[in-house]
Short mmCIF file of C-alpha atoms in Angstrom, two decimals:
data_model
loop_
_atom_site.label_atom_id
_atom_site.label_comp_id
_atom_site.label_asym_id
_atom_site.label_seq_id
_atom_site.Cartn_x
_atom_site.Cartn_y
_atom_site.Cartn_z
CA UNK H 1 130.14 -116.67 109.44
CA UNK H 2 133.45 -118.41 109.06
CA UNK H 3 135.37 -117.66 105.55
CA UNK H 4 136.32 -119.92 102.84
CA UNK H 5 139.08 -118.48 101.04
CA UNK H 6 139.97 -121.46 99.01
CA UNK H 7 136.32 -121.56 98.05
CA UNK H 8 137.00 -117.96 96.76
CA UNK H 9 140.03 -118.52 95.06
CA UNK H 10 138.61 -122.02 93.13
CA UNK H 11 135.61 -119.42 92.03
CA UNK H 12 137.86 -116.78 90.62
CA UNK H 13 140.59 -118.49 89.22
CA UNK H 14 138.51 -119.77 85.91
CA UNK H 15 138.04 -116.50 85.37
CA UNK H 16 141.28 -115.09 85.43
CA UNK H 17 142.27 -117.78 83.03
CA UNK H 18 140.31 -117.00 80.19
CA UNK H 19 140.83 -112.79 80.52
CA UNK H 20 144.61 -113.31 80.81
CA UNK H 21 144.85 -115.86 77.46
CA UNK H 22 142.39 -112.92 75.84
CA UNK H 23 144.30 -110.20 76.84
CA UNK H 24 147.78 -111.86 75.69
CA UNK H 25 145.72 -112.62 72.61
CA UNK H 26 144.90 -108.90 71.91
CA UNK H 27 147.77 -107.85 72.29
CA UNK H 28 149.53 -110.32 69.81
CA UNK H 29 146.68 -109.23 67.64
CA UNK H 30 148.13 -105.25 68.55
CA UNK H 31 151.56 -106.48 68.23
CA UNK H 32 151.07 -107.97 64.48
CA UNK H 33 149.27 -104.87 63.30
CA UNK H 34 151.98 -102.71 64.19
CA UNK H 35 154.19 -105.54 61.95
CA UNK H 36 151.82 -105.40 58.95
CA UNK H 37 151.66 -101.27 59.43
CA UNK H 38 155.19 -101.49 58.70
CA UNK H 39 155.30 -103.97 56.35
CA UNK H 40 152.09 -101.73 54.35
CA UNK H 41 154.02 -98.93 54.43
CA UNK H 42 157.37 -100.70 53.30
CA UNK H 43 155.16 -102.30 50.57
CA UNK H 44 153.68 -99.22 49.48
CA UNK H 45 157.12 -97.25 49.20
CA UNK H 46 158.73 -100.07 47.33
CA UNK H 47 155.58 -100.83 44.66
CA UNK H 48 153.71 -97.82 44.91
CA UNK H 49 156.45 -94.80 45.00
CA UNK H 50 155.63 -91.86 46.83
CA UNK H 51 153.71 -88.53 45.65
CA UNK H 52 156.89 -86.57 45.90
CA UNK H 53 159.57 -87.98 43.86
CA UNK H 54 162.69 -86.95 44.81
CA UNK H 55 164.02 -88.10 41.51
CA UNK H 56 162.37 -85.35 39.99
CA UNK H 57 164.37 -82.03 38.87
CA UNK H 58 163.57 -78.45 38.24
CA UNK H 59 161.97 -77.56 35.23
CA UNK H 60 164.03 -77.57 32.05
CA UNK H 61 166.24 -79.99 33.16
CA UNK H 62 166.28 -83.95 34.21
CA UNK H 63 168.30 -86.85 35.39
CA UNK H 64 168.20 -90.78 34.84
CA UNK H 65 170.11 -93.87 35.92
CA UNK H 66 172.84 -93.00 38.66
CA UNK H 67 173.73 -89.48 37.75
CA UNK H 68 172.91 -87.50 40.39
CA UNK H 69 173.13 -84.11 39.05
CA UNK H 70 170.41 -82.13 37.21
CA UNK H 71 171.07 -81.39 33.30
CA UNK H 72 169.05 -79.02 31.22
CA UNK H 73 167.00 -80.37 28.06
CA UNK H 74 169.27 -81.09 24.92
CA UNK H 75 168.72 -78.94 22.76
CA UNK H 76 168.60 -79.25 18.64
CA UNK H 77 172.15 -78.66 18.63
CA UNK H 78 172.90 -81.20 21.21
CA UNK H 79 170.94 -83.59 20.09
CA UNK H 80 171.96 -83.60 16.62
CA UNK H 81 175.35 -83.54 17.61
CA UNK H 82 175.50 -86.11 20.81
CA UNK H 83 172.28 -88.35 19.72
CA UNK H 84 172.92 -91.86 17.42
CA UNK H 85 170.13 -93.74 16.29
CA UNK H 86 169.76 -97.42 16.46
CA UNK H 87 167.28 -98.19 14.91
CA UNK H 88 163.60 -97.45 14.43
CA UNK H 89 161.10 -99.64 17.49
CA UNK H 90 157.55 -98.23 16.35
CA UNK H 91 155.68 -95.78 14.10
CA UNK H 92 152.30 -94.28 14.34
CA UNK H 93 150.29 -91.75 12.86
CA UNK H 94 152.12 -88.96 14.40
CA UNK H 95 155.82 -89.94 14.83
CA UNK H 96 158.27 -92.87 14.04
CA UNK H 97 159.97 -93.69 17.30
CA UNK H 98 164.00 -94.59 17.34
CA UNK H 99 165.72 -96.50 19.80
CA UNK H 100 169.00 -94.43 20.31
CA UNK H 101 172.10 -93.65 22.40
CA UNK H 102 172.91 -90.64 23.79
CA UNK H 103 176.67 -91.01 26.19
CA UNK H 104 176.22 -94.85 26.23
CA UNK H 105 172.79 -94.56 26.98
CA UNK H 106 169.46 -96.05 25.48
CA UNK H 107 167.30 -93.55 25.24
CA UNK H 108 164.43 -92.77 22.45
CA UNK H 109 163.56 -90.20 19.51
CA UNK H 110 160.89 -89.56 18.18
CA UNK H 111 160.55 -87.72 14.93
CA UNK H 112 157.02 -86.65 13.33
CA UNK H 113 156.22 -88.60 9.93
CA UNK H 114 153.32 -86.55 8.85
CA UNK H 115 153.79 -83.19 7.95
CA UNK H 116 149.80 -82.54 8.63
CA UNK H 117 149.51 -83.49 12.13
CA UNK H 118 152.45 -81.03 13.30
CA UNK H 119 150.02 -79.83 15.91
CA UNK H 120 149.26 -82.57 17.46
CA UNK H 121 153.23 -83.32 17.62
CA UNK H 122 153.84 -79.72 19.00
CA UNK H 123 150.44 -80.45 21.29
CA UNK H 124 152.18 -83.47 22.66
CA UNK H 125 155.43 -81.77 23.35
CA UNK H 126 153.88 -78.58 24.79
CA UNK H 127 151.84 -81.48 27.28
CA UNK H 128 155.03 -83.82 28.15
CA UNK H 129 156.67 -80.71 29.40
CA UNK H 130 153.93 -79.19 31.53
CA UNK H 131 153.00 -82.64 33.03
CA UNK H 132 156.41 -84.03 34.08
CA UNK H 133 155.99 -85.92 37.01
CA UNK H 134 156.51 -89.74 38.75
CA UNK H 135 153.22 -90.34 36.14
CA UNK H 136 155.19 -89.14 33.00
CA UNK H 137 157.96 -90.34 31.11
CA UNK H 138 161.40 -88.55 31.48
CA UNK H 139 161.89 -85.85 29.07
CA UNK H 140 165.47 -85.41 28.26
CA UNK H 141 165.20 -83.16 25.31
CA UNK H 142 163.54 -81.87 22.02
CA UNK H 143 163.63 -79.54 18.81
CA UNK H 144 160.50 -77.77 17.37
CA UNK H 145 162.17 -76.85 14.73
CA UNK H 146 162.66 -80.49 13.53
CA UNK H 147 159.66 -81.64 15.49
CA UNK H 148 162.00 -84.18 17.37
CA UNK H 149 161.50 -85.58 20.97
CA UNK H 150 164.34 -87.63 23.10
CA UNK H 151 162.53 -89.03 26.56
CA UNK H 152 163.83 -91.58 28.72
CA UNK H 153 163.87 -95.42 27.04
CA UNK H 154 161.98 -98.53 28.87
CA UNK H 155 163.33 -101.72 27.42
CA UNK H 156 159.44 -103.54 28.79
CA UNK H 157 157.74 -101.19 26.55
CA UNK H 158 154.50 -100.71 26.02
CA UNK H 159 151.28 -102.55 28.36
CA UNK H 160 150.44 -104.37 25.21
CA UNK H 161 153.30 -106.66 26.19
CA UNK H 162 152.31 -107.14 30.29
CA UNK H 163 151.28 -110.76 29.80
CA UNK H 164 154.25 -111.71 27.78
CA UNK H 165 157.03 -110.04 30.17
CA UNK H 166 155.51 -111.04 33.09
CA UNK H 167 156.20 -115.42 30.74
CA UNK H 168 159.60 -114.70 30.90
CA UNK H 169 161.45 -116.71 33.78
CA UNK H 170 162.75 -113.71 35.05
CA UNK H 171 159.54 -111.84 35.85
CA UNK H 172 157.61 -114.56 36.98
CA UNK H 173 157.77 -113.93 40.47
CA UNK H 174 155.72 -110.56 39.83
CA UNK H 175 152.95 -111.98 38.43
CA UNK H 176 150.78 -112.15 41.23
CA UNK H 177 147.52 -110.67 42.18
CA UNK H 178 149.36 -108.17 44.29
CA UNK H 179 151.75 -106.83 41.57
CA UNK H 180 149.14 -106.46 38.85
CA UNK H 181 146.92 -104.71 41.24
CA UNK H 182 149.58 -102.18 41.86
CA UNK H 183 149.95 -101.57 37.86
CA UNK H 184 146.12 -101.31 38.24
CA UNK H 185 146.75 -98.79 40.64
CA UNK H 186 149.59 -97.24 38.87
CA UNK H 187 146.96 -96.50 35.94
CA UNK H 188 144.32 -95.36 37.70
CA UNK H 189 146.96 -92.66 39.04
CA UNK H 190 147.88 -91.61 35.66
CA UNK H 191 143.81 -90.94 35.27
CA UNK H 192 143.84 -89.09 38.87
CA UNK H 193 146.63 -87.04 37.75
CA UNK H 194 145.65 -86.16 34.26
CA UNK H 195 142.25 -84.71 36.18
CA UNK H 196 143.88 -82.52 38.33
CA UNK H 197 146.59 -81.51 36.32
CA UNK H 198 148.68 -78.55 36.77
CA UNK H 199 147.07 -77.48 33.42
CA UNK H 200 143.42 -78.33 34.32
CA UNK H 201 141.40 -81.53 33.82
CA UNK H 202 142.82 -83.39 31.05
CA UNK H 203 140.80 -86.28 29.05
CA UNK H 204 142.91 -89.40 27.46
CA UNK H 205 141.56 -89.29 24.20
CA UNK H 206 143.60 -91.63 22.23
CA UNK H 207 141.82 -94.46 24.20
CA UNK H 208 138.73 -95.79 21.67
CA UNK H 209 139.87 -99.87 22.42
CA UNK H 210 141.83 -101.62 24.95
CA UNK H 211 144.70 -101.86 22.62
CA UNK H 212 145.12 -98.27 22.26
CA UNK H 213 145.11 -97.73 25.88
CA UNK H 214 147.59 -100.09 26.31
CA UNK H 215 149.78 -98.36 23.73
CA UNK H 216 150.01 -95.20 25.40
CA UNK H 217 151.92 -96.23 28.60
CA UNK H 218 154.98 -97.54 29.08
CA UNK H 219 155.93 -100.45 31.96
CA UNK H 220 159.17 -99.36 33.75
CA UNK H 221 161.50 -101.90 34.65
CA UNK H 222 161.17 -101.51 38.51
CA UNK H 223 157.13 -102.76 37.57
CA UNK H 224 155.37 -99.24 37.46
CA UNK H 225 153.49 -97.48 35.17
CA UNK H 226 154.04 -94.24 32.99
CA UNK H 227 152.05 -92.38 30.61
CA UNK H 228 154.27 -92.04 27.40
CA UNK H 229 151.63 -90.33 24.69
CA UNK H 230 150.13 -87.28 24.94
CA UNK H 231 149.21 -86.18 21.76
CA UNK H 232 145.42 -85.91 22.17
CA UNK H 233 144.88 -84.57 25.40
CA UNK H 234 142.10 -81.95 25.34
CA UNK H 235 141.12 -79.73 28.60
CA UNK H 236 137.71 -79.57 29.87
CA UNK H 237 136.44 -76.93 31.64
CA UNK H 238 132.86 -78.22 32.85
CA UNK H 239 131.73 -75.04 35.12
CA UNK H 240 132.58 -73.25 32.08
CA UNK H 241 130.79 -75.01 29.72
CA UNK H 242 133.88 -76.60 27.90
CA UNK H 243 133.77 -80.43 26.98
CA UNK H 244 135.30 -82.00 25.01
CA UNK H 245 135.47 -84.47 21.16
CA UNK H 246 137.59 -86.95 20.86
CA UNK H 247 138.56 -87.21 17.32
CA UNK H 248 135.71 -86.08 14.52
CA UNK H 249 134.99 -89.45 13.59
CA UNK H 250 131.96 -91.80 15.14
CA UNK H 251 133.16 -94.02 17.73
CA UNK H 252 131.62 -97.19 18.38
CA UNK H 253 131.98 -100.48 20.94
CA UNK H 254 131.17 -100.76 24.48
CA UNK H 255 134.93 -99.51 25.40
CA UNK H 256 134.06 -96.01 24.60
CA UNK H 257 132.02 -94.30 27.09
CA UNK H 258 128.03 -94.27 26.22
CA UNK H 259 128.36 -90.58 25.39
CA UNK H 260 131.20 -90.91 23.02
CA UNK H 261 128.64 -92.85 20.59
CA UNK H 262 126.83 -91.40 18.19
CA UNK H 263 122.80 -90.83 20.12
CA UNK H 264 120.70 -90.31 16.55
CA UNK H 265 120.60 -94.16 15.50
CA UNK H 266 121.14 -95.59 12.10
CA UNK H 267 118.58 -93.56 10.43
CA UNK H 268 120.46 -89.95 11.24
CA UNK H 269 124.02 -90.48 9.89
CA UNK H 270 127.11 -88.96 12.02
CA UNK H 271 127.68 -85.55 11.49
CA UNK H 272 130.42 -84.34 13.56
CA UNK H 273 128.96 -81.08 14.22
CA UNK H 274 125.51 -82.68 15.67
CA UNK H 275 127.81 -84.94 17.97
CA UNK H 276 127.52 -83.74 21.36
CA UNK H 277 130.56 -82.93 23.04
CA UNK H 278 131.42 -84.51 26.38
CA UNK H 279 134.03 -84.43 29.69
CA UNK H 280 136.30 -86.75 31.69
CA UNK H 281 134.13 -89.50 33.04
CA UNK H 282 134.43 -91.08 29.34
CA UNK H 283 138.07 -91.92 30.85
CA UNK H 284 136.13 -93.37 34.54
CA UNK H 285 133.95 -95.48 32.50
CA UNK H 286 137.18 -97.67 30.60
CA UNK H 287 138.52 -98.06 33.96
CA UNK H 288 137.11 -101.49 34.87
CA UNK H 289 138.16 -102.66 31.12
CA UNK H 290 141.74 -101.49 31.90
CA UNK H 291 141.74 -103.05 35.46
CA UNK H 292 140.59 -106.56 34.07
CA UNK H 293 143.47 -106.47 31.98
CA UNK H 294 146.19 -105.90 34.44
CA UNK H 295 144.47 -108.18 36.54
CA UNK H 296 144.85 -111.13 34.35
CA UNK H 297 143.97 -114.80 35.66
CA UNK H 298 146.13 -115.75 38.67
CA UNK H 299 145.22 -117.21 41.72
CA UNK H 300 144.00 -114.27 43.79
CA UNK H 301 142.57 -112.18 41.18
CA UNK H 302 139.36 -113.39 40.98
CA UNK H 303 139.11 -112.33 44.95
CA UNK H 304 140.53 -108.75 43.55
CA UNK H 305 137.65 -108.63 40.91
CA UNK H 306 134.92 -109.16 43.73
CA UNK H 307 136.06 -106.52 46.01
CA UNK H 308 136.37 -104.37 43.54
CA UNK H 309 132.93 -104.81 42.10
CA UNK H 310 130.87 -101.84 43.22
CA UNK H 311 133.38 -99.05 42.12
CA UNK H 312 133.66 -100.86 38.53
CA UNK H 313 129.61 -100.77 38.61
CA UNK H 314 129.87 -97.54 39.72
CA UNK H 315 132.54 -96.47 36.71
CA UNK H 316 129.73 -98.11 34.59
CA UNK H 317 126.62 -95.87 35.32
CA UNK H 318 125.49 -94.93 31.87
CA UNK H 319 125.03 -91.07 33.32
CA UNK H 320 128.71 -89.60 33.70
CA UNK H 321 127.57 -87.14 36.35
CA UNK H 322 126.84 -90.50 38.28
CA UNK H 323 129.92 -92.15 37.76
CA UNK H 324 133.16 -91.58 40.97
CA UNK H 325 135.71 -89.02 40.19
CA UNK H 326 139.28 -91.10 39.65
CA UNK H 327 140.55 -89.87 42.99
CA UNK H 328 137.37 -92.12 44.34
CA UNK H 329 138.92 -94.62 42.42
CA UNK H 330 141.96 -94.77 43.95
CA UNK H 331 141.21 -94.62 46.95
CA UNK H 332 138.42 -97.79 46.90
CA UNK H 333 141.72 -99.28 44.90
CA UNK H 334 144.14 -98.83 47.98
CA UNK H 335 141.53 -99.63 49.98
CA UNK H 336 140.98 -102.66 49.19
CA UNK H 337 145.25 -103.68 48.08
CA UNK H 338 145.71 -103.11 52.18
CA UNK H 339 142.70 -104.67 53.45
CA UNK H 340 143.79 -107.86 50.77
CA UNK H 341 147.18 -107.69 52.48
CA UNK H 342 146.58 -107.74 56.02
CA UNK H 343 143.63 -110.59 55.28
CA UNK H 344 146.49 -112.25 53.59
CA UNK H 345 149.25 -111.33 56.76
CA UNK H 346 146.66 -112.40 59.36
CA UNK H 347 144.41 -115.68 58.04
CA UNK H 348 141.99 -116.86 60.79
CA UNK H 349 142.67 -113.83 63.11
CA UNK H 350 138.84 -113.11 63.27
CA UNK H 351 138.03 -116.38 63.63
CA UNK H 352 140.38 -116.56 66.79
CA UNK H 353 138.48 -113.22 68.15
#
């Protein structure tokens, strides 16, 4: 039979077409994954900072701004001597809090107002220097004997003022969806860190409302997140049968954990001692609460909320046992920041596949 070879050619060639546009296709697709790996990981480095922190000295000493070298803790001598106060930023139950300079420096003192709760100054002291970390803020120095603490000063301050900073004209270009889901991220850290302490697994007591969450962590100027009170920080021990009370008062509101509310009803009044004691997953369930906050209402966040729906249902079981550990949390948090990200890197990519 004689052969048609342009026959065979005109059959094959539509073929070829199609698998070579496909295969230049993939490996554009290949090629711009490799782009956004990069970019994720640049990303991450630059809003996310590292587990190890290089910034980060031995213990007993520290270092800020540009200096390079480690320097131990001031002590009461050094800081009585080297440390001016400015004037005084904020005062709580505990302490009254000083902005001050210490070699040209801002930096801040605290100094305990009431002479009753010097153990839960001395408790907060004995925690800032155990837990000093990239979650913590910078101890430079302290005296028992005057109950006085000098840490590291944050001219943002506290959350309580996220929405206002992130007004000002020079801040608006980090209020996005992807900024305040890093600070949501940073938090949740904080939690993750506090659990698997160096100590042990620590609860965040001082958290009975939104506002008081928001008071206990500073916002660094660089857009993270620190932890800045530890005052009432109790260790649970659950294999061993140790939970936890925060405060000896009744707690009520749907912030606070189910278990943090007094069980009897109206017709039993609280009695501390009847309250039953409880452990860490009050700080899981004020998680979504938190988030929402940080969130805010820009374009993108309501996308943020809907991803992250089942872990905040899951924060919200009314059974702790039932509820993710924060480590879970983070990770469903990261999760869903890089799969946001490369959705945002790559629109229509799966529609092109």
């Amino acid at each position: 039979m004689e052969k048609k070879p342009h026959f065979v050619r005109r059959e094959f060639l539509p073929r070829e077409v199609p698998s070579i546009s496909l295969a230049l296709l993939l490996a554009a697709v290949l090629l711009l994954n490799a782009l956004l790996y990069l970019y994720l990981n640049k990303f991450s480095s630059s809003l996310g900072r590292v587990e190890t922190d290089p910034g980060l000295c031995p213990f007993g000493h520290f270092k800020f701004g540009a200096v390079k070298n480690c320097s131990p803790w001031l002590s009461c001598e050094a800081i009585n001597r080297e440390v001016r106060k400015l004037k005084c930023v904020g005062e709580g139950a505990v302490k009254k809090v000083f902005l001050s300079e210490w070699k040209e420096k801002k930096v801040v003192l605290s100094q305990l107002t009431n002479s009753d709760l010097k153990e839960d100054f001395l408790h907060g002291l004995k925690m800032l220097k155990a837990l000093q970390s990239k979650h913590v803020v910078r101890l430079l120095g302290y005296c028992e004997q005057q109950f006085t603490i000098l840490t590291e000063y944050h001219p943002l301050g506290s959350l309580r003022g996220l929405n206002e900073t992130l007004h000002i004209p020079k801040y608006k270009g980090m209020n996005t969806w992807h900024r305040r889901l890093m600070l949501a991220i940073d938090y949740v850290s904080v939690i993750r860190y506090l659990h698997s302490s160096p100590l042990g697994t620590l609860v965040m007591c001082d958290s009975n409302d939104l506002d008081k969450v928001l008071s206990q962590y500073l916002l660094t100027s660089d857009f993270h997140v620190l932890v800045n009170d530890l005052d009432a920080l109790p260790l649970v021990n659950t294999s061993a049968g140790r939970l936890v009370k925060c405060g000896h008062r009744e707690l009520r509101g749907e912030f606070v954990a189910p278990e943090q509310r007094w069980p009897y009803g109206e017709d039993l009044p609280f009695q501390d001692d009847l309250m039953p004691p409880y452990d860490e997953k009050t700080d899981i369930w004020k998680i979504p609460d938190v988030s929402n906050f940080f969130l805010g209402h820009v374009e993108g966040s309501d996308i943020v909320r809907l991803h992250l729906f089942d872990i905040h249902a899951a924060c919200k079981k009314k059974d702790p046992a039932e509820r993710p550990s924060a480590q879970e949390v983070l990770d469903t948090y990261r999760k869903v920041l890089t799969l946001l990200i490369r959705e945002a890197a790559m629109p229509g990519t799966r529609e092109m596949l």
